[in-house]
Amino acid sequence: SEVQEVNMPKYANFAAAALVAALLAACPVWGQSRDPLPVPDIPGYRTLKCDFHMHTVYSDGDVWPTLRVQEAWKDGLDAIAITDHDDYHPKKGDVSDDISRPYEIARLMGRQLGTLVVPAAEITRGNLHFNALFVKDANAFKGLELATALRQARDQGAFVFWNHPGWRDPIAWFPPVAAAHADGLIQGVELVNGRTFYEGAFPWIREKNLAILSNSDVHRLISIDYGPRERPVTLVFAASASLEGIREALGAHRTAAWANGEVWGGEALLKGLWEGAVTLESSALEFFPRIRQAGLQFRNRSAIPFKLRMKSAPAWLRVRARDIPEEKTVGFFVDAGKEAPAGFHNVAIEFEVTNLHVEPGRNLVVKVPVTVAVAQ
């Protein structure tokens, strides 16, 4: 998440090297494999997998804009934003400091690959950084004082979120941030940046009415910083898989953060993910006088794992909860005690999904309906 001068090889002619890289990166990725990264839609909305914070050679990144699209396509993402810094251009002797160029270059490959590219910029003032998405003029913020730059972003109709809120300084709701938020200039916060979860920012989601973001802030090749399915993702629940759909969903705060096998978001949204991802393949339990054990079988169709902890069940049932890995089917052993009442019973078993966080200190709780037959 740091803004730093990248140590790159000293080419005799960096511009020529960048041109060669651009020509190579412009080649389509046909023939390469793509991880579909399955995540279910929820009722009424498409679930889009996004990364809204990344850099290229147009500020302090190492790669050409088209490569960011190719990486996102291979990783199964639906949308990205290239957010080069408005005031930091260590390579401007070799590459233009026009930060509208990354979007113009990347969006053509986005059309080829079906990856949405959002026009964006990172407004950088000291240790306070903000990403402005859906900008009309990425260069308009240069040289402006922070509040003026954020007002300019608002005037352009941009969606603005605060990046890495605990970067360099201990996390706090700093006065310039508070003032900008009070003026309606900030609509979201990066709860996850890279491999860092900013726990202190989680209470702000409800207190300050902010959208949740989770992004890579990648500067190098994505494969250097992250293995398969390791990059953080912003889940956007949009009415349509389009730029218009993303913009509306961000404004309505229909987002969740997904990183390191953990998801943070509103209860209704996370419940929709669970219900769309997990099905109970066998829901009828049968017990006999000499057979007091049966099983439940859960199938997870998504790339999100689910970590379960038993919360409640009838006192005469013992459920041995297990985690449900991504795209796997698992069985749970269920034991019936000697005091189990004979006959047929419709019961609900409650699980706490310990990696789906709906607010600080509280995780999603789900009810699983089960039919139980106990023979005398």
mmCIF file of C-alpha atoms in Angstrom:
data_model
loop_
_atom_site.group_PDB
_atom_site.id
_atom_site.type_symbol
_atom_site.label_atom_id
_atom_site.label_comp_id
_atom_site.label_asym_id
_atom_site.label_seq_id
_atom_site.Cartn_x
_atom_site.Cartn_y
_atom_site.Cartn_z
ATOM 1 C CA SER A 1 0.000 0.000 0.000
ATOM 2 C CA GLU A 2 2.979 2.303 0.242
ATOM 3 C CA VAL A 3 3.737 4.982 -2.290
ATOM 4 C CA GLN A 4 7.372 4.336 -2.994
ATOM 5 C CA GLU A 5 9.880 4.713 -5.749
ATOM 6 C CA VAL A 6 10.179 1.326 -7.378
ATOM 7 C CA ASN A 7 13.681 -0.012 -7.969
ATOM 8 C CA MET A 8 13.614 -0.966 -11.629
ATOM 9 C CA PRO A 9 16.412 -2.143 -13.920
ATOM 10 C CA LYS A 10 18.230 0.758 -15.505
ATOM 11 C CA TYR A 11 17.418 0.509 -19.179
ATOM 12 C CA ALA A 12 19.464 2.578 -21.572
ATOM 13 C CA ASN A 13 16.211 3.611 -23.136
ATOM 14 C CA PHE A 14 13.265 3.051 -20.813
ATOM 15 C CA ALA A 15 10.820 4.452 -23.341
ATOM 16 C CA ALA A 16 11.868 1.858 -25.921
ATOM 17 C CA ALA A 17 11.556 -0.929 -23.367
ATOM 18 C CA ALA A 18 8.112 0.317 -22.358
ATOM 19 C CA LEU A 19 7.052 0.355 -26.009
ATOM 20 C CA VAL A 20 8.151 -3.262 -26.474
ATOM 21 C CA ALA A 21 6.323 -4.242 -23.286
ATOM 22 C CA ALA A 22 3.218 -2.434 -24.503
ATOM 23 C CA LEU A 23 3.256 -4.275 -27.834
ATOM 24 C CA LEU A 24 3.660 -7.611 -26.080
ATOM 25 C CA ALA A 25 0.973 -6.798 -23.529
ATOM 26 C CA ALA A 26 -1.408 -5.788 -26.306
ATOM 27 C CA CYS A 27 -1.519 -9.383 -27.544
ATOM 28 C CA PRO A 28 -4.784 -11.086 -26.514
ATOM 29 C CA VAL A 29 -4.614 -13.820 -23.897
ATOM 30 C CA TRP A 30 -6.396 -16.364 -26.070
ATOM 31 C CA GLY A 31 -5.108 -19.845 -25.299
ATOM 32 C CA GLN A 32 -4.382 -19.015 -21.665
ATOM 33 C CA SER A 33 -6.455 -20.405 -18.815
ATOM 34 C CA ARG A 34 -8.854 -18.329 -16.727
ATOM 35 C CA ASP A 35 -9.939 -19.095 -13.202
ATOM 36 C CA PRO A 36 -13.740 -18.651 -13.234
ATOM 37 C CA LEU A 37 -13.611 -17.736 -9.520
ATOM 38 C CA PRO A 38 -17.236 -18.734 -8.955
ATOM 39 C CA VAL A 39 -19.214 -16.550 -6.561
ATOM 40 C CA PRO A 40 -23.019 -16.770 -6.597
ATOM 41 C CA ASP A 41 -25.385 -14.004 -7.515
ATOM 42 C CA ILE A 42 -27.799 -12.974 -4.787
ATOM 43 C CA PRO A 43 -31.543 -12.355 -5.210
ATOM 44 C CA GLY A 44 -32.063 -9.362 -7.499
ATOM 45 C CA TYR A 45 -28.364 -8.687 -8.149
ATOM 46 C CA ARG A 46 -25.333 -9.890 -10.062
ATOM 47 C CA THR A 47 -22.246 -10.474 -7.942
ATOM 48 C CA LEU A 48 -19.271 -8.809 -9.636
ATOM 49 C CA LYS A 49 -15.676 -9.459 -8.556
ATOM 50 C CA CYS A 50 -13.644 -6.264 -8.680
ATOM 51 C CA ASP A 51 -10.298 -4.659 -7.820
ATOM 52 C CA PHE A 52 -10.486 -0.867 -7.683
ATOM 53 C CA HIS A 53 -6.909 -0.035 -6.658
ATOM 54 C CA MET A 54 -3.875 -0.776 -8.847
ATOM 55 C CA HIS A 55 -0.963 1.039 -10.444
ATOM 56 C CA THR A 56 0.975 1.101 -13.708
ATOM 57 C CA VAL A 57 4.090 2.762 -15.108
ATOM 58 C CA TYR A 58 2.055 5.965 -15.354
ATOM 59 C CA SER A 59 2.781 6.509 -11.646
ATOM 60 C CA ASP A 60 4.815 4.167 -9.433
ATOM 61 C CA GLY A 61 3.799 0.776 -10.838
ATOM 62 C CA ASP A 62 5.966 -1.581 -12.874
ATOM 63 C CA VAL A 63 3.609 -2.683 -15.650
ATOM 64 C CA TRP A 64 1.773 -1.443 -18.717
ATOM 65 C CA PRO A 65 -2.009 -0.808 -18.366
ATOM 66 C CA THR A 66 -3.079 -3.670 -20.646
ATOM 67 C CA LEU A 67 -1.306 -6.142 -18.391
ATOM 68 C CA ARG A 68 -3.574 -5.166 -15.508
ATOM 69 C CA VAL A 69 -6.570 -6.192 -17.638
ATOM 70 C CA GLN A 70 -4.947 -9.496 -18.598
ATOM 71 C CA GLU A 71 -4.118 -10.296 -14.977
ATOM 72 C CA ALA A 72 -7.675 -9.517 -13.885
ATOM 73 C CA TRP A 73 -9.131 -11.666 -16.666
ATOM 74 C CA LYS A 74 -6.953 -14.629 -15.688
ATOM 75 C CA ASP A 75 -7.890 -14.199 -12.016
ATOM 76 C CA GLY A 76 -11.613 -14.284 -12.790
ATOM 77 C CA LEU A 77 -12.406 -10.624 -12.059
ATOM 78 C CA ASP A 78 -15.250 -8.783 -13.739
ATOM 79 C CA ALA A 79 -14.101 -5.165 -13.306
ATOM 80 C CA ILE A 80 -11.004 -3.154 -12.403
ATOM 81 C CA ALA A 81 -9.919 0.430 -11.920
ATOM 82 C CA ILE A 82 -6.389 1.631 -12.631
ATOM 83 C CA THR A 83 -5.761 4.316 -10.027
ATOM 84 C CA ASP A 84 -2.440 5.960 -10.748
ATOM 85 C CA HIS A 85 -1.365 8.779 -8.424
ATOM 86 C CA ASP A 86 -2.281 12.297 -9.434
ATOM 87 C CA ASP A 87 0.873 13.849 -7.920
ATOM 88 C CA TYR A 88 3.562 11.156 -8.024
ATOM 89 C CA HIS A 89 5.225 10.307 -11.330
ATOM 90 C CA PRO A 90 8.741 8.915 -10.818
ATOM 91 C CA LYS A 91 8.925 7.793 -14.470
ATOM 92 C CA LYS A 92 7.676 10.964 -16.136
ATOM 93 C CA GLY A 93 10.978 11.369 -17.951
ATOM 94 C CA ASP A 94 10.103 8.223 -19.897
ATOM 95 C CA VAL A 95 6.299 7.996 -19.656
ATOM 96 C CA SER A 96 3.687 10.741 -19.809
ATOM 97 C CA ASP A 97 2.241 11.994 -16.525
ATOM 98 C CA ASP A 98 -1.210 12.115 -18.167
ATOM 99 C CA ILE A 99 -3.076 9.720 -15.858
ATOM 100 C CA SER A 100 -6.073 9.521 -18.170
ATOM 101 C CA ARG A 101 -3.902 7.408 -20.488
ATOM 102 C CA PRO A 102 -3.963 4.158 -18.454
ATOM 103 C CA TYR A 103 -7.753 4.005 -18.733
ATOM 104 C CA GLU A 104 -7.718 4.827 -22.450
ATOM 105 C CA ILE A 105 -5.124 2.115 -23.073
ATOM 106 C CA ALA A 106 -6.691 -0.535 -20.829
ATOM 107 C CA ARG A 107 -10.337 -0.163 -21.819
ATOM 108 C CA LEU A 108 -9.699 -1.435 -25.365
ATOM 109 C CA MET A 109 -8.337 -4.715 -24.044
ATOM 110 C CA GLY A 110 -11.163 -4.734 -21.523
ATOM 111 C CA ARG A 111 -13.604 -4.778 -24.433
ATOM 112 C CA GLN A 112 -11.742 -7.711 -26.003
ATOM 113 C CA LEU A 113 -11.753 -9.774 -22.832
ATOM 114 C CA GLY A 114 -15.105 -8.716 -21.387
ATOM 115 C CA THR A 115 -13.500 -7.024 -18.380
ATOM 116 C CA LEU A 116 -15.036 -3.719 -17.307
ATOM 117 C CA VAL A 117 -12.525 -0.887 -16.795
ATOM 118 C CA VAL A 118 -13.537 2.053 -14.608
ATOM 119 C CA PRO A 119 -11.953 5.481 -15.254
ATOM 120 C CA ALA A 120 -10.209 6.456 -12.026
ATOM 121 C CA ALA A 121 -7.346 8.213 -10.247
ATOM 122 C CA GLU A 122 -5.738 8.227 -6.812
ATOM 123 C CA ILE A 123 -5.773 11.615 -5.102
ATOM 124 C CA THR A 124 -2.614 11.574 -3.009
ATOM 125 C CA ARG A 125 -1.868 14.185 -0.338
ATOM 126 C CA GLY A 126 0.841 13.193 2.126
ATOM 127 C CA ASN A 127 -0.300 10.079 3.979
ATOM 128 C CA LEU A 128 -3.955 10.570 2.997
ATOM 129 C CA HIS A 129 -4.900 8.839 -0.235
ATOM 130 C CA PHE A 130 -8.330 8.586 -1.864
ATOM 131 C CA ASN A 131 -9.440 6.749 -4.961
ATOM 132 C CA ALA A 132 -11.922 8.517 -7.199
ATOM 133 C CA LEU A 133 -13.856 6.159 -9.481
ATOM 134 C CA PHE A 134 -15.857 7.131 -12.552
ATOM 135 C CA VAL A 135 -13.943 10.361 -13.070
ATOM 136 C CA LYS A 136 -14.405 12.399 -16.208
ATOM 137 C CA ASP A 137 -10.997 14.119 -16.050
ATOM 138 C CA ALA A 138 -8.328 12.206 -14.125
ATOM 139 C CA ASN A 139 -5.869 15.080 -14.415
ATOM 140 C CA ALA A 140 -8.156 17.710 -12.875
ATOM 141 C CA PHE A 141 -6.959 17.041 -9.308
ATOM 142 C CA LYS A 142 -3.293 17.830 -9.839
ATOM 143 C CA GLY A 143 -1.934 20.598 -7.644
ATOM 144 C CA LEU A 144 -5.185 21.117 -5.744
ATOM 145 C CA GLU A 145 -5.459 21.168 -1.956
ATOM 146 C CA LEU A 146 -7.102 17.987 -0.648
ATOM 147 C CA ALA A 147 -10.583 19.350 0.059
ATOM 148 C CA THR A 148 -10.637 21.167 -3.294
ATOM 149 C CA ALA A 149 -9.559 18.013 -5.132
ATOM 150 C CA LEU A 150 -12.264 15.963 -3.418
ATOM 151 C CA ARG A 151 -14.867 18.592 -4.302
ATOM 152 C CA GLN A 152 -13.679 18.423 -7.889
ATOM 153 C CA ALA A 153 -14.187 14.645 -7.786
ATOM 154 C CA ARG A 154 -17.712 15.125 -6.437
ATOM 155 C CA ASP A 155 -18.444 17.644 -9.182
ATOM 156 C CA GLN A 156 -17.385 15.012 -11.715
ATOM 157 C CA GLY A 157 -19.867 12.546 -10.230
ATOM 158 C CA ALA A 158 -17.118 10.307 -8.872
ATOM 159 C CA PHE A 159 -17.421 7.702 -6.139
ATOM 160 C CA VAL A 160 -14.610 8.362 -3.620
ATOM 161 C CA PHE A 161 -13.197 6.045 -0.978
ATOM 162 C CA TRP A 162 -10.388 6.400 1.556
ATOM 163 C CA ASN A 163 -7.429 4.112 0.922
ATOM 164 C CA HIS A 164 -5.468 2.078 3.529
ATOM 165 C CA PRO A 165 -6.714 4.126 6.523
ATOM 166 C CA GLY A 166 -4.047 2.759 8.879
ATOM 167 C CA TRP A 167 -1.088 3.234 6.552
ATOM 168 C CA ARG A 168 1.967 4.877 8.164
ATOM 169 C CA ASP A 169 -0.140 6.523 10.906
ATOM 170 C CA PRO A 170 -2.128 4.667 13.595
ATOM 171 C CA ILE A 171 -5.682 4.283 12.378
ATOM 172 C CA ALA A 172 -7.930 7.185 13.335
ATOM 173 C CA TRP A 173 -10.771 9.275 11.907
ATOM 174 C CA PHE A 174 -8.427 12.142 11.082
ATOM 175 C CA PRO A 175 -9.779 15.730 11.015
ATOM 176 C CA PRO A 176 -9.301 16.184 7.229
ATOM 177 C CA VAL A 177 -11.159 12.924 6.650
ATOM 178 C CA ALA A 178 -13.915 13.907 9.070
ATOM 179 C CA ALA A 179 -14.329 17.273 7.361
ATOM 180 C CA ALA A 180 -14.447 15.702 3.896
ATOM 181 C CA HIS A 181 -16.952 13.092 5.050
ATOM 182 C CA ALA A 182 -19.151 15.742 6.665
ATOM 183 C CA ASP A 183 -19.217 17.561 3.314
ATOM 184 C CA GLY A 184 -20.313 14.390 1.525
ATOM 185 C CA LEU A 185 -17.001 13.992 -0.300
ATOM 186 C CA ILE A 186 -16.186 10.417 0.839
ATOM 187 C CA GLN A 187 -18.525 7.462 0.362
ATOM 188 C CA GLY A 188 -16.378 4.423 1.198
ATOM 189 C CA VAL A 189 -13.295 3.063 2.928
ATOM 190 C CA GLU A 190 -10.771 0.388 2.049
ATOM 191 C CA LEU A 191 -11.349 -2.171 4.786
ATOM 192 C CA VAL A 192 -8.746 -4.417 3.163
ATOM 193 C CA ASN A 193 -5.666 -3.179 1.320
ATOM 194 C CA GLY A 194 -3.313 -5.845 0.048
ATOM 195 C CA ARG A 195 -2.860 -8.369 2.854
ATOM 196 C CA THR A 196 -3.910 -5.924 5.578
ATOM 197 C CA PHE A 197 -7.346 -5.866 7.196
ATOM 198 C CA TYR A 198 -7.964 -2.563 8.988
ATOM 199 C CA GLU A 199 -9.979 -3.817 11.926
ATOM 200 C CA GLY A 200 -10.289 -0.326 13.405
ATOM 201 C CA ALA A 201 -12.149 0.832 10.296
ATOM 202 C CA PHE A 202 -14.839 -1.862 10.492
ATOM 203 C CA PRO A 203 -17.020 0.048 13.012
ATOM 204 C CA TRP A 204 -17.008 3.041 10.658
ATOM 205 C CA ILE A 205 -19.008 1.134 8.053
ATOM 206 C CA ARG A 206 -22.185 1.508 10.086
ATOM 207 C CA GLU A 207 -21.238 4.598 12.122
ATOM 208 C CA LYS A 208 -20.254 6.677 9.081
ATOM 209 C CA ASN A 209 -22.486 4.966 6.491
ATOM 210 C CA LEU A 210 -19.610 3.881 4.247
ATOM 211 C CA ALA A 211 -19.274 1.343 1.467
ATOM 212 C CA ILE A 212 -16.755 -1.479 1.998
ATOM 213 C CA LEU A 213 -13.810 -1.875 -0.369
ATOM 214 C CA SER A 214 -11.123 -4.592 -0.618
ATOM 215 C CA ASN A 215 -8.336 -4.093 -3.151
ATOM 216 C CA SER A 216 -4.851 -5.262 -4.084
ATOM 217 C CA ASP A 217 -3.076 -1.888 -4.470
ATOM 218 C CA VAL A 218 -0.744 -3.857 -6.725
ATOM 219 C CA HIS A 219 2.360 -2.169 -8.101
ATOM 220 C CA ARG A 220 4.322 -5.152 -9.406
ATOM 221 C CA LEU A 221 3.095 -8.181 -11.342
ATOM 222 C CA ILE A 222 0.091 -9.548 -9.466
ATOM 223 C CA SER A 223 1.692 -13.008 -9.513
ATOM 224 C CA ILE A 224 4.643 -11.714 -7.462
ATOM 225 C CA ASP A 225 2.446 -10.532 -4.601
ATOM 226 C CA TYR A 226 -0.340 -13.128 -4.687
ATOM 227 C CA GLY A 227 -0.782 -16.805 -5.415
ATOM 228 C CA PRO A 228 -3.901 -18.266 -7.048
ATOM 229 C CA ARG A 229 -7.086 -16.931 -5.439
ATOM 230 C CA GLU A 230 -5.116 -14.852 -2.938
ATOM 231 C CA ARG A 231 -5.706 -11.329 -4.229
ATOM 232 C CA PRO A 232 -8.268 -9.299 -2.276
ATOM 233 C CA VAL A 233 -11.555 -8.649 -4.038
ATOM 234 C CA THR A 234 -14.368 -6.135 -3.718
ATOM 235 C CA LEU A 235 -17.683 -7.888 -4.279
ATOM 236 C CA VAL A 236 -20.188 -5.548 -5.905
ATOM 237 C CA PHE A 237 -23.854 -6.554 -5.987
ATOM 238 C CA ALA A 238 -25.113 -4.821 -9.106
ATOM 239 C CA ALA A 239 -28.399 -4.780 -10.965
ATOM 240 C CA SER A 240 -26.441 -5.324 -14.186
ATOM 241 C CA ALA A 241 -22.933 -6.345 -15.177
ATOM 242 C CA SER A 242 -22.106 -2.906 -16.532
ATOM 243 C CA LEU A 243 -20.315 0.291 -15.539
ATOM 244 C CA GLU A 244 -23.705 1.832 -14.810
ATOM 245 C CA GLY A 245 -24.598 -1.120 -12.608
ATOM 246 C CA ILE A 246 -21.332 -0.848 -10.664
ATOM 247 C CA ARG A 247 -21.721 2.899 -10.149
ATOM 248 C CA GLU A 248 -25.252 2.505 -8.825
ATOM 249 C CA ALA A 249 -24.267 -0.367 -6.510
ATOM 250 C CA LEU A 250 -21.334 1.567 -5.068
ATOM 251 C CA GLY A 251 -23.570 4.539 -4.375
ATOM 252 C CA ALA A 252 -26.059 2.227 -2.658
ATOM 253 C CA HIS A 253 -23.205 0.603 -0.644
ATOM 254 C CA ARG A 254 -24.012 -2.896 -1.925
ATOM 255 C CA THR A 255 -20.468 -4.163 -1.530
ATOM 256 C CA ALA A 256 -18.467 -6.643 0.519
ATOM 257 C CA ALA A 257 -14.766 -7.267 1.130
ATOM 258 C CA TRP A 258 -13.272 -10.695 0.408
ATOM 259 C CA ALA A 259 -9.679 -11.524 1.364
ATOM 260 C CA ASN A 260 -7.715 -14.328 2.981
ATOM 261 C CA GLY A 261 -10.796 -16.543 3.092
ATOM 262 C CA GLU A 262 -12.747 -13.917 5.095
ATOM 263 C CA VAL A 263 -15.705 -11.807 3.964
ATOM 264 C CA TRP A 264 -17.016 -8.588 5.537
ATOM 265 C CA GLY A 265 -20.357 -7.102 4.547
ATOM 266 C CA GLY A 266 -23.991 -6.428 5.367
ATOM 267 C CA GLU A 267 -26.017 -9.293 6.832
ATOM 268 C CA ALA A 268 -28.515 -9.547 3.984
ATOM 269 C CA LEU A 269 -25.735 -9.566 1.381
ATOM 270 C CA LEU A 270 -23.692 -12.257 3.125
ATOM 271 C CA LYS A 271 -26.774 -14.364 3.762
ATOM 272 C CA GLY A 272 -27.452 -14.184 0.027
ATOM 273 C CA LEU A 273 -23.925 -15.413 -0.690
ATOM 274 C CA TRP A 274 -24.317 -18.343 1.691
ATOM 275 C CA GLU A 275 -27.695 -19.339 0.292
ATOM 276 C CA GLY A 276 -26.476 -19.075 -3.290
ATOM 277 C CA ALA A 277 -23.274 -21.009 -2.646
ATOM 278 C CA VAL A 278 -24.202 -23.813 -0.255
ATOM 279 C CA THR A 279 -26.824 -26.485 -0.747
ATOM 280 C CA LEU A 280 -27.763 -29.280 1.616
ATOM 281 C CA GLU A 281 -27.511 -32.388 -0.555
ATOM 282 C CA SER A 282 -29.006 -34.696 2.098
ATOM 283 C CA SER A 283 -31.362 -33.272 4.717
ATOM 284 C CA ALA A 284 -33.113 -36.370 6.101
ATOM 285 C CA LEU A 285 -31.607 -38.057 9.148
ATOM 286 C CA GLU A 286 -32.672 -41.543 10.221
ATOM 287 C CA PHE A 287 -31.806 -43.174 13.544
ATOM 288 C CA PHE A 288 -32.514 -46.689 14.805
ATOM 289 C CA PRO A 289 -32.089 -48.360 18.192
ATOM 290 C CA ARG A 290 -28.681 -49.747 17.231
ATOM 291 C CA ILE A 291 -27.725 -47.015 14.733
ATOM 292 C CA ARG A 292 -27.461 -43.654 16.408
ATOM 293 C CA GLN A 293 -25.365 -41.901 13.794
ATOM 294 C CA ALA A 294 -26.306 -40.341 10.467
ATOM 295 C CA GLY A 295 -24.909 -37.605 8.246
ATOM 296 C CA LEU A 296 -25.574 -34.295 6.537
ATOM 297 C CA GLN A 297 -23.922 -33.488 3.237
ATOM 298 C CA PHE A 298 -23.196 -29.888 2.183
ATOM 299 C CA ARG A 299 -22.051 -28.795 -1.267
ATOM 300 C CA ASN A 300 -20.224 -25.499 -1.786
ATOM 301 C CA ARG A 301 -20.323 -24.315 -5.402
ATOM 302 C CA SER A 302 -18.346 -21.127 -4.764
ATOM 303 C CA ALA A 303 -14.708 -20.058 -4.456
ATOM 304 C CA ILE A 304 -15.476 -18.754 -0.956
ATOM 305 C CA PRO A 305 -14.805 -21.256 1.844
ATOM 306 C CA PHE A 306 -17.201 -21.370 4.779
ATOM 307 C CA LYS A 307 -15.999 -21.946 8.335
ATOM 308 C CA LEU A 308 -18.772 -23.277 10.544
ATOM 309 C CA ARG A 309 -19.238 -23.457 14.271
ATOM 310 C CA MET A 310 -22.178 -25.263 15.817
ATOM 311 C CA LYS A 311 -24.526 -22.770 17.473
ATOM 312 C CA SER A 312 -27.756 -24.559 18.395
ATOM 313 C CA ALA A 313 -29.701 -27.772 17.789
ATOM 314 C CA PRO A 314 -32.135 -29.944 19.745
ATOM 315 C CA ALA A 315 -30.475 -31.145 22.943
ATOM 316 C CA TRP A 316 -30.703 -34.782 21.778
ATOM 317 C CA LEU A 317 -28.745 -34.114 18.547
ATOM 318 C CA ARG A 318 -24.985 -33.722 18.397
ATOM 319 C CA VAL A 319 -23.728 -32.182 15.152
ATOM 320 C CA ARG A 320 -20.030 -32.294 14.390
ATOM 321 C CA ALA A 321 -19.603 -29.140 12.327
ATOM 322 C CA ARG A 322 -16.831 -28.898 9.742
ATOM 323 C CA ASP A 323 -15.509 -26.221 7.462
ATOM 324 C CA ILE A 324 -16.752 -26.356 3.881
ATOM 325 C CA PRO A 325 -13.822 -25.658 1.528
ATOM 326 C CA GLU A 326 -14.252 -23.860 -1.767
ATOM 327 C CA GLU A 327 -15.950 -25.940 -4.477
ATOM 328 C CA LYS A 328 -16.127 -29.058 -2.293
ATOM 329 C CA THR A 329 -18.764 -31.354 -0.849
ATOM 330 C CA VAL A 330 -18.370 -32.394 2.786
ATOM 331 C CA GLY A 331 -20.276 -34.575 5.224
ATOM 332 C CA PHE A 332 -21.106 -33.833 8.851
ATOM 333 C CA PHE A 333 -21.632 -36.636 11.357
ATOM 334 C CA VAL A 334 -24.781 -36.272 13.441
ATOM 335 C CA ASP A 335 -25.382 -38.371 16.580
ATOM 336 C CA ALA A 336 -28.719 -38.921 18.295
ATOM 337 C CA GLY A 337 -28.764 -39.350 22.046
ATOM 338 C CA LYS A 338 -30.663 -42.121 23.809
ATOM 339 C CA GLU A 339 -33.218 -39.521 24.880
ATOM 340 C CA ALA A 340 -34.121 -38.670 21.261
ATOM 341 C CA PRO A 341 -37.934 -38.796 20.997
ATOM 342 C CA ALA A 342 -39.372 -41.379 18.636
ATOM 343 C CA GLY A 343 -41.153 -40.264 15.502
ATOM 344 C CA PHE A 344 -40.645 -37.661 12.773
ATOM 345 C CA HIS A 345 -39.354 -34.194 13.619
ATOM 346 C CA ASN A 346 -38.730 -31.059 11.589
ATOM 347 C CA VAL A 347 -35.870 -29.250 13.292
ATOM 348 C CA ALA A 348 -33.571 -26.324 12.565
ATOM 349 C CA ILE A 349 -29.831 -26.525 13.166
ATOM 350 C CA GLU A 350 -28.041 -23.196 13.556
ATOM 351 C CA PHE A 351 -24.472 -22.593 12.503
ATOM 352 C CA GLU A 352 -22.294 -19.550 12.960
ATOM 353 C CA VAL A 353 -20.320 -18.900 9.786
ATOM 354 C CA THR A 354 -17.196 -17.602 11.488
ATOM 355 C CA ASN A 355 -15.547 -16.155 8.368
ATOM 356 C CA LEU A 356 -18.578 -14.110 7.261
ATOM 357 C CA HIS A 357 -18.468 -10.940 9.359
ATOM 358 C CA VAL A 358 -21.602 -8.778 9.389
ATOM 359 C CA GLU A 359 -20.353 -6.222 11.931
ATOM 360 C CA PRO A 360 -17.604 -5.978 14.558
ATOM 361 C CA GLY A 361 -17.836 -8.943 16.903
ATOM 362 C CA ARG A 362 -20.756 -10.574 15.049
ATOM 363 C CA ASN A 363 -20.761 -13.217 12.329
ATOM 364 C CA LEU A 364 -23.506 -14.527 10.095
ATOM 365 C CA VAL A 365 -25.784 -17.149 11.676
ATOM 366 C CA VAL A 366 -27.631 -19.527 9.346
ATOM 367 C CA LYS A 367 -30.442 -22.000 9.984
ATOM 368 C CA VAL A 368 -30.459 -25.364 8.236
ATOM 369 C CA PRO A 369 -33.835 -27.184 8.204
ATOM 370 C CA VAL A 370 -33.528 -30.933 8.710
ATOM 371 C CA THR A 371 -36.022 -33.812 8.920
ATOM 372 C CA VAL A 372 -35.246 -36.366 11.625
ATOM 373 C CA ALA A 373 -36.793 -39.826 11.897
ATOM 374 C CA VAL A 374 -36.166 -41.720 15.150
ATOM 375 C CA ALA A 375 -37.284 -45.356 15.249
ATOM 376 C CA GLN A 376 -38.163 -46.996 18.557
#
